[in-house]
CSV table of C-alpha atoms in Angstrom, one decimal:
chain,number,residue,atom,x,y,z
O,14,UNK,CA,5.9,47.4,-32.7
O,15,UNK,CA,6.3,49.6,-29.7
O,16,UNK,CA,9.2,49.1,-27.5
O,17,UNK,CA,7.4,48.1,-24.2
O,18,UNK,CA,5.3,45.6,-26.1
O,19,UNK,CA,8.3,44.1,-27.8
O,20,UNK,CA,10.0,43.8,-24.4
O,21,UNK,CA,7.0,42.1,-22.9
O,22,UNK,CA,6.7,39.6,-25.8
O,23,UNK,CA,10.4,38.8,-25.6
O,24,UNK,CA,10.1,38.3,-21.8
O,25,UNK,CA,7.2,35.9,-22.4
O,26,UNK,CA,9.0,33.9,-25.0
O,27,UNK,CA,12.1,33.7,-22.9
O,28,UNK,CA,10.0,32.6,-19.9
O,29,UNK,CA,8.3,29.9,-22.0
O,30,UNK,CA,11.6,28.6,-23.4
O,31,UNK,CA,13.0,28.6,-19.9
O,32,UNK,CA,10.0,26.7,-18.6
O,33,UNK,CA,10.1,24.2,-21.4
O,34,UNK,CA,13.8,23.6,-20.8
O,35,UNK,CA,13.3,23.2,-17.1
O,36,UNK,CA,10.5,20.6,-17.5
O,37,UNK,CA,12.4,18.7,-20.2
O,38,UNK,CA,15.4,18.4,-17.9
O,39,UNK,CA,13.4,17.8,-14.8
O,40,UNK,CA,15.3,15.7,-12.3
O,41,UNK,CA,14.2,12.3,-11.1
O,42,UNK,CA,12.7,12.3,-7.6
O,43,UNK,CA,15.5,12.5,-5.0
O,44,UNK,CA,14.4,10.0,-2.4
O,45,UNK,CA,16.9,11.1,0.2
O,46,UNK,CA,15.7,14.7,0.2
O,47,UNK,CA,12.0,13.9,-0.2
O,48,UNK,CA,9.9,13.5,3.0
O,49,UNK,CA,8.0,10.1,3.1
O,50,UNK,CA,4.3,10.5,2.2
O,51,UNK,CA,3.5,7.4,4.3
O,52,UNK,CA,5.3,5.5,7.0
O,53,UNK,CA,4.2,1.9,7.3
O,54,UNK,CA,5.4,-1.6,8.3
O,55,UNK,CA,6.3,-4.1,5.6
O,56,UNK,CA,3.5,-6.5,6.8
O,57,UNK,CA,0.8,-3.7,6.7
O,58,UNK,CA,2.0,-2.5,3.3
O,59,UNK,CA,1.9,-6.0,1.8
O,60,UNK,CA,-1.5,-6.7,3.3
O,61,UNK,CA,-3.0,-3.5,1.8
O,62,UNK,CA,-1.8,-4.4,-1.7
O,63,UNK,CA,-2.8,-8.0,-1.2
O,64,UNK,CA,-6.3,-7.0,-0.1
O,65,UNK,CA,-7.1,-4.3,-2.6
O,66,UNK,CA,-4.4,-3.7,-5.2
O,67,UNK,CA,-6.4,-0.9,-6.9
O,68,UNK,CA,-6.9,1.1,-3.7
O,69,UNK,CA,-3.2,0.5,-2.7
O,70,UNK,CA,-2.0,1.7,-6.1
O,71,UNK,CA,-4.0,5.0,-5.7
O,72,UNK,CA,-2.6,5.4,-2.2
O,73,UNK,CA,1.1,4.5,-2.6
O,74,UNK,CA,2.1,4.4,-6.3
O,75,UNK,CA,4.8,7.0,-7.3
O,76,UNK,CA,5.1,8.1,-3.7
O,77,UNK,CA,8.1,8.1,-1.5
O,78,UNK,CA,7.3,5.8,1.4
O,79,UNK,CA,9.1,4.7,4.4
O,80,UNK,CA,8.9,1.0,5.3
O,81,UNK,CA,10.2,-1.0,8.3
O,82,UNK,CA,10.5,-4.7,8.5
O,83,UNK,CA,12.7,-7.7,8.8
O,84,UNK,CA,15.3,-8.5,6.1
O,85,UNK,CA,14.8,-11.8,4.4
O,86,UNK,CA,17.7,-11.7,1.9
O,87,UNK,CA,19.8,-9.6,-0.4
O,88,UNK,CA,19.5,-10.2,-4.2
O,89,UNK,CA,22.6,-9.2,-5.9
O,90,UNK,CA,22.0,-11.2,-9.1
O,91,UNK,CA,21.6,-8.1,-11.3
O,92,UNK,CA,24.6,-5.7,-10.8
O,93,UNK,CA,22.5,-2.8,-12.4
O,94,UNK,CA,20.2,-2.9,-9.4
O,95,UNK,CA,21.1,-4.5,-6.1
O,96,UNK,CA,18.1,-5.5,-4.1
O,97,UNK,CA,16.9,-6.2,-0.6
O,98,UNK,CA,13.9,-8.4,0.1
O,99,UNK,CA,11.9,-7.7,3.3
O,100,UNK,CA,9.5,-10.2,4.8
O,101,UNK,CA,5.9,-9.3,4.0
O,102,UNK,CA,3.2,-11.8,5.0
O,103,UNK,CA,5.6,-14.4,6.4
O,104,UNK,CA,4.9,-16.7,3.5
O,105,UNK,CA,5.0,-15.9,-0.2
O,106,UNK,CA,4.5,-12.1,0.0
O,107,UNK,CA,7.5,-9.8,0.2
O,108,UNK,CA,8.7,-6.2,-0.2
O,109,UNK,CA,11.4,-5.9,-2.8
O,110,UNK,CA,13.6,-2.8,-2.6
O,111,UNK,CA,15.7,-1.8,-5.6
O,112,UNK,CA,18.9,0.3,-5.1
O,113,UNK,CA,21.1,2.3,-7.4
O,114,UNK,CA,24.5,0.5,-7.9
O,115,UNK,CA,26.1,3.3,-5.9
O,116,UNK,CA,24.3,1.9,-2.8
O,117,UNK,CA,25.8,-1.5,-3.3
O,118,UNK,CA,28.2,-1.4,-0.3
O,119,UNK,CA,25.3,-0.5,2.0
O,120,UNK,CA,23.1,-3.3,0.5
O,121,UNK,CA,25.9,-5.8,1.0
O,122,UNK,CA,26.0,-5.0,4.7
O,123,UNK,CA,22.3,-5.8,5.2
O,124,UNK,CA,22.0,-8.9,7.4
O,125,UNK,CA,19.1,-11.4,7.0
O,126,UNK,CA,16.8,-11.6,10.0
O,127,UNK,CA,17.7,-8.1,11.3
O,128,UNK,CA,15.3,-5.2,11.1
O,129,UNK,CA,15.6,-2.4,8.5
O,130,UNK,CA,14.0,0.9,7.8
O,131,UNK,CA,14.1,2.0,4.2
O,132,UNK,CA,12.7,4.8,2.0
O,133,UNK,CA,11.8,4.3,-1.7
O,134,UNK,CA,9.3,5.1,-4.5
O,135,UNK,CA,6.5,2.6,-4.6
O,136,UNK,CA,5.9,1.1,-8.1
O,137,UNK,CA,3.3,-1.5,-7.4
O,138,UNK,CA,2.7,-5.2,-6.8
O,139,UNK,CA,4.6,-7.7,-9.0
O,140,UNK,CA,3.5,-11.3,-9.5
O,141,UNK,CA,0.2,-12.6,-10.7
O,142,UNK,CA,-2.5,-15.1,-9.7
O,143,UNK,CA,-3.0,-15.9,-13.3
O,144,UNK,CA,0.6,-17.0,-13.8
O,145,UNK,CA,1.1,-20.2,-11.7
O,146,UNK,CA,4.9,-20.0,-11.7
O,147,UNK,CA,4.8,-16.4,-10.5
O,148,UNK,CA,2.2,-16.6,-7.8
O,149,UNK,CA,4.5,-15.2,-5.1
O,150,UNK,CA,4.1,-11.5,-4.8
O,151,UNK,CA,6.4,-8.5,-4.2
O,152,UNK,CA,5.4,-4.9,-3.3
O,153,UNK,CA,8.2,-3.1,-5.1
O,154,UNK,CA,10.1,0.0,-4.1
O,155,UNK,CA,12.6,1.8,-6.4
O,156,UNK,CA,15.6,4.1,-5.9
O,157,UNK,CA,15.7,3.0,-2.2
O,158,UNK,CA,17.9,4.3,0.5
O,159,UNK,CA,18.6,2.6,3.9
O,160,UNK,CA,17.6,4.8,6.8
O,161,UNK,CA,18.8,2.4,9.5
W,1,UNK,CA,12.6,-61.6,-1.9
W,2,UNK,CA,9.8,-59.1,-1.2
W,3,UNK,CA,12.2,-56.9,0.7
W,4,UNK,CA,14.6,-56.8,-2.2
W,5,UNK,CA,11.7,-55.8,-4.6
W,6,UNK,CA,10.7,-53.0,-2.2
W,7,UNK,CA,14.2,-51.9,-1.9
W,8,UNK,CA,14.8,-51.8,-5.6
W,9,UNK,CA,11.6,-50.0,-6.1
W,10,UNK,CA,12.6,-47.4,-3.5
W,11,UNK,CA,16.0,-47.0,-5.1
W,12,UNK,CA,14.4,-46.6,-8.5
W,13,UNK,CA,12.0,-43.9,-7.1
W,14,UNK,CA,14.9,-42.0,-5.5
W,15,UNK,CA,16.8,-42.3,-8.8
W,16,UNK,CA,13.9,-40.9,-10.7
W,17,UNK,CA,13.5,-38.0,-8.3
W,18,UNK,CA,17.2,-37.2,-8.5
W,19,UNK,CA,17.1,-37.4,-12.3
W,20,UNK,CA,14.0,-35.2,-12.4
W,21,UNK,CA,15.7,-32.6,-10.2
W,22,UNK,CA,18.7,-32.7,-12.4
W,23,UNK,CA,16.9,-32.2,-15.7
W,24,UNK,CA,13.7,-30.5,-14.7
W,25,UNK,CA,12.4,-28.2,-12.1
W,26,UNK,CA,11.5,-24.5,-11.9
W,27,UNK,CA,14.1,-21.9,-12.8
W,28,UNK,CA,13.4,-18.4,-11.6
W,29,UNK,CA,14.6,-14.8,-11.4
W,30,UNK,CA,13.3,-11.6,-9.8
W,31,UNK,CA,16.0,-9.4,-11.3
W,32,UNK,CA,15.5,-9.9,-15.0
W,33,UNK,CA,16.0,-7.0,-17.4
W,34,UNK,CA,13.6,-5.8,-20.1
W,35,UNK,CA,14.9,-2.9,-22.2
W,36,UNK,CA,12.9,-1.1,-24.8
W,37,UNK,CA,14.2,1.1,-27.5
W,38,UNK,CA,12.4,3.4,-29.8
W,39,UNK,CA,14.4,4.9,-32.7
W,40,UNK,CA,13.3,7.7,-34.9
W,41,UNK,CA,15.3,10.3,-36.8
W,42,UNK,CA,14.2,12.9,-34.3
W,43,UNK,CA,14.9,11.0,-31.0
W,44,UNK,CA,16.1,7.7,-29.5
W,45,UNK,CA,14.2,6.7,-26.4
W,46,UNK,CA,15.3,3.8,-24.1
W,47,UNK,CA,14.1,2.5,-20.8
W,48,UNK,CA,15.2,-0.4,-18.5
W,49,UNK,CA,13.4,-2.5,-15.9
W,50,UNK,CA,15.8,-4.6,-13.7
W,51,UNK,CA,13.1,-6.0,-11.5
W,52,UNK,CA,11.4,-8.4,-13.9
W,53,UNK,CA,9.9,-11.5,-12.3
W,54,UNK,CA,10.2,-14.6,-14.5
W,55,UNK,CA,10.3,-18.4,-14.3
W,56,UNK,CA,10.3,-21.4,-16.6
W,57,UNK,CA,9.5,-25.0,-16.1
W,58,UNK,CA,12.4,-27.0,-17.4
W,59,UNK,CA,10.2,-30.1,-17.8
W,60,UNK,CA,7.3,-28.6,-19.7
W,61,UNK,CA,8.9,-25.5,-21.2
W,62,UNK,CA,6.3,-23.2,-19.8
W,63,UNK,CA,7.7,-19.7,-19.4
W,64,UNK,CA,6.2,-16.6,-17.7
W,65,UNK,CA,7.1,-13.0,-17.1
W,66,UNK,CA,5.6,-10.3,-14.9
W,67,UNK,CA,7.0,-6.7,-14.9
W,68,UNK,CA,5.7,-3.5,-13.3
W,69,UNK,CA,5.3,-0.6,-15.8
W,70,UNK,CA,6.4,1.9,-13.2
W,71,UNK,CA,9.7,0.1,-12.9
W,72,UNK,CA,10.8,1.1,-16.3
W,73,UNK,CA,13.5,3.8,-15.8
W,74,UNK,CA,14.2,6.5,-18.3
W,75,UNK,CA,17.2,8.8,-18.4
W,76,UNK,CA,14.8,11.8,-18.4
W,77,UNK,CA,12.3,12.1,-15.6
W,78,UNK,CA,9.9,13.9,-17.9
W,79,UNK,CA,9.8,11.0,-20.4
W,80,UNK,CA,9.2,8.5,-17.6
W,81,UNK,CA,6.3,10.7,-16.4
W,82,UNK,CA,4.8,10.9,-19.9
W,83,UNK,CA,5.3,7.2,-20.4
W,84,UNK,CA,3.4,6.3,-17.2
W,85,UNK,CA,0.7,9.0,-17.2
W,86,UNK,CA,-0.1,9.7,-20.8
W,87,UNK,CA,0.7,6.4,-22.7
W,88,UNK,CA,0.6,3.5,-20.3
W,89,UNK,CA,-1.8,4.7,-17.6
W,90,UNK,CA,0.3,2.7,-15.2
W,91,UNK,CA,-1.6,3.3,-12.0
W,92,UNK,CA,-4.7,1.6,-13.7
W,93,UNK,CA,-2.6,-0.9,-15.7
W,94,UNK,CA,0.4,-1.6,-13.4
W,95,UNK,CA,1.8,-4.8,-15.0
W,96,UNK,CA,2.8,-6.3,-18.3
W,97,UNK,CA,2.8,-10.1,-18.4
W,98,UNK,CA,3.8,-12.9,-20.7
W,99,UNK,CA,2.6,-16.5,-20.6
W,100,UNK,CA,4.1,-18.8,-23.1
W,101,UNK,CA,6.2,-21.9,-24.0
W,102,UNK,CA,9.8,-22.6,-24.8
W,103,UNK,CA,8.9,-24.7,-27.9
W,104,UNK,CA,12.0,-26.8,-28.0
W,105,UNK,CA,12.6,-27.3,-24.3
W,106,UNK,CA,14.0,-30.9,-24.9
W,107,UNK,CA,16.9,-29.5,-26.8
W,108,UNK,CA,18.0,-27.3,-23.9
W,109,UNK,CA,20.3,-29.4,-21.6
W,110,UNK,CA,19.9,-27.6,-18.3
W,111,UNK,CA,22.6,-29.9,-16.7
W,112,UNK,CA,25.1,-29.3,-19.5
W,113,UNK,CA,26.9,-26.0,-20.1
W,114,UNK,CA,26.3,-24.7,-23.5
W,115,UNK,CA,24.4,-22.3,-25.8
W,116,UNK,CA,20.9,-23.5,-27.0
W,117,UNK,CA,18.2,-21.8,-29.0
W,118,UNK,CA,14.5,-22.3,-29.2
W,119,UNK,CA,11.4,-20.5,-30.4
W,120,UNK,CA,9.4,-18.9,-27.7
W,121,UNK,CA,5.7,-18.2,-28.3
W,122,UNK,CA,2.9,-17.1,-26.1
W,123,UNK,CA,0.6,-14.3,-25.0
W,124,UNK,CA,1.8,-10.8,-24.2
W,125,UNK,CA,-0.4,-8.6,-22.2
W,126,UNK,CA,0.0,-4.8,-22.0
W,127,UNK,CA,-2.7,-2.4,-20.8
W,128,UNK,CA,-5.1,-5.4,-20.6
W,129,UNK,CA,-4.7,-6.1,-24.3
W,130,UNK,CA,-3.4,-9.6,-25.0
W,131,UNK,CA,-1.7,-10.5,-28.3
W,132,UNK,CA,0.3,-13.5,-29.6
W,133,UNK,CA,4.0,-13.0,-29.9
W,134,UNK,CA,6.7,-15.3,-31.0
W,135,UNK,CA,10.5,-14.9,-31.1
W,136,UNK,CA,13.7,-16.8,-31.0
W,137,UNK,CA,15.4,-17.2,-27.6
W,138,UNK,CA,19.0,-17.9,-26.8
W,139,UNK,CA,19.7,-19.9,-23.6
W,140,UNK,CA,23.2,-20.0,-22.2
W,141,UNK,CA,23.7,-22.6,-19.5
W,142,UNK,CA,26.7,-22.0,-17.3
W,143,UNK,CA,27.3,-23.6,-13.9
W,144,UNK,CA,23.6,-24.0,-13.1
W,145,UNK,CA,22.7,-20.5,-14.2
W,146,UNK,CA,20.5,-20.2,-17.3
W,147,UNK,CA,20.7,-16.9,-19.1
W,148,UNK,CA,17.9,-16.3,-21.6
W,149,UNK,CA,18.0,-13.5,-24.2
W,150,UNK,CA,15.2,-12.7,-26.6
W,151,UNK,CA,14.2,-9.7,-28.7
W,152,UNK,CA,11.0,-8.8,-30.5
W,153,UNK,CA,9.2,-5.8,-31.9
W,154,UNK,CA,5.9,-4.3,-30.8
W,155,UNK,CA,3.7,-1.7,-32.3
W,156,UNK,CA,2.3,0.6,-29.5
W,157,UNK,CA,-1.1,0.9,-31.3
W,158,UNK,CA,-1.7,-2.8,-31.0
W,159,UNK,CA,-1.9,-2.4,-27.3
W,160,UNK,CA,-4.1,0.7,-27.2
W,161,UNK,CA,-1.2,2.9,-26.6
W,162,UNK,CA,-2.2,6.2,-28.2
W,163,UNK,CA,0.6,8.4,-29.3
W,164,UNK,CA,-0.5,12.1,-29.7
W,165,UNK,CA,0.1,13.6,-33.2
W,166,UNK,CA,2.6,16.2,-31.9
W,167,UNK,CA,5.0,13.6,-30.6
W,168,UNK,CA,4.3,10.8,-33.2
W,169,UNK,CA,7.5,11.6,-35.1
W,170,UNK,CA,9.5,11.0,-31.9
W,171,UNK,CA,8.1,7.6,-31.1
W,172,UNK,CA,8.7,4.6,-33.3
W,173,UNK,CA,5.9,2.2,-34.6
W,174,UNK,CA,8.4,-0.6,-34.1
W,175,UNK,CA,9.6,-0.6,-30.5
W,176,UNK,CA,12.4,-3.1,-29.9
W,177,UNK,CA,11.9,-5.0,-26.7
W,178,UNK,CA,14.9,-7.0,-25.4
W,179,UNK,CA,14.9,-9.4,-22.6
W,180,UNK,CA,18.0,-10.6,-20.6
W,181,UNK,CA,17.5,-12.7,-17.5
W,182,UNK,CA,19.6,-15.0,-15.4
W,183,UNK,CA,17.6,-17.9,-14.0
W,184,UNK,CA,18.6,-20.1,-11.1
W,185,UNK,CA,17.0,-23.3,-9.8
W,186,UNK,CA,14.2,-22.4,-7.4
W,187,UNK,CA,14.3,-24.3,-4.2
């Protein structure tokens, strides 16, 4: 094989290996450094999911979104993922925000009935009309950070 | 005399309600854990979901789960992406649910600390495919909190999860699913 060709082939192979390595070790979305694709109130977000889950999934799923609302409670019952529950429809609909354990001290400071602005990756609407014990619903956000 | 009868009936009713609250009622969690683990000689793959919604009725033994597919977190972002987009199609099929029974509910003394076991059976739905599953569950009651643990195996092909040939050696046909949830009395 001629030298320039050999060089080209080696470069291509090297490039492919580098690309494969990069994709294999791709980082998880960094919520803090990613701009929110949508900014919405907790009530509107819940309402969109409650009205048309399929449309809301297409619009919000896997996206970093910024949500503002009123804190209902903290849920620290699983130490692997502290959570904050934000009021949704004022009844049995909520926004549930999961945090990394490293955010625990900030989650602990969240005070019920005060307003909060958070950013997280939307994962869908949990709860089901077909399951009578789980009829309450949560729009779920993952890897959240508190903005204010 | 009438008054006494009414009074005793009222007391009896209160007593029954109090007893029912003590031994029955709905126990719930929104932070249950489901872990799945796939082992092959080539690669081990694991994922965790810590936002599993579940509840059981301590009177009837009915038990239900609902978990979002996109809430399963993998160590590698690429695996999580493949899992959601290629295998689970999780935007179209966002949830997995279980609807079943704790078969031996009477043996689980919700009001008494201890470790109890019971068979759990019911219908598991993944990607809109529903199959019967059955497994043994361990219930640990401690200070009003009921921890439930159960493990079962699933074969991805049973739920229309197609594994491409190129990666079939990396993904097990027997995926181990483990559940670990702390339930508290729902008010």
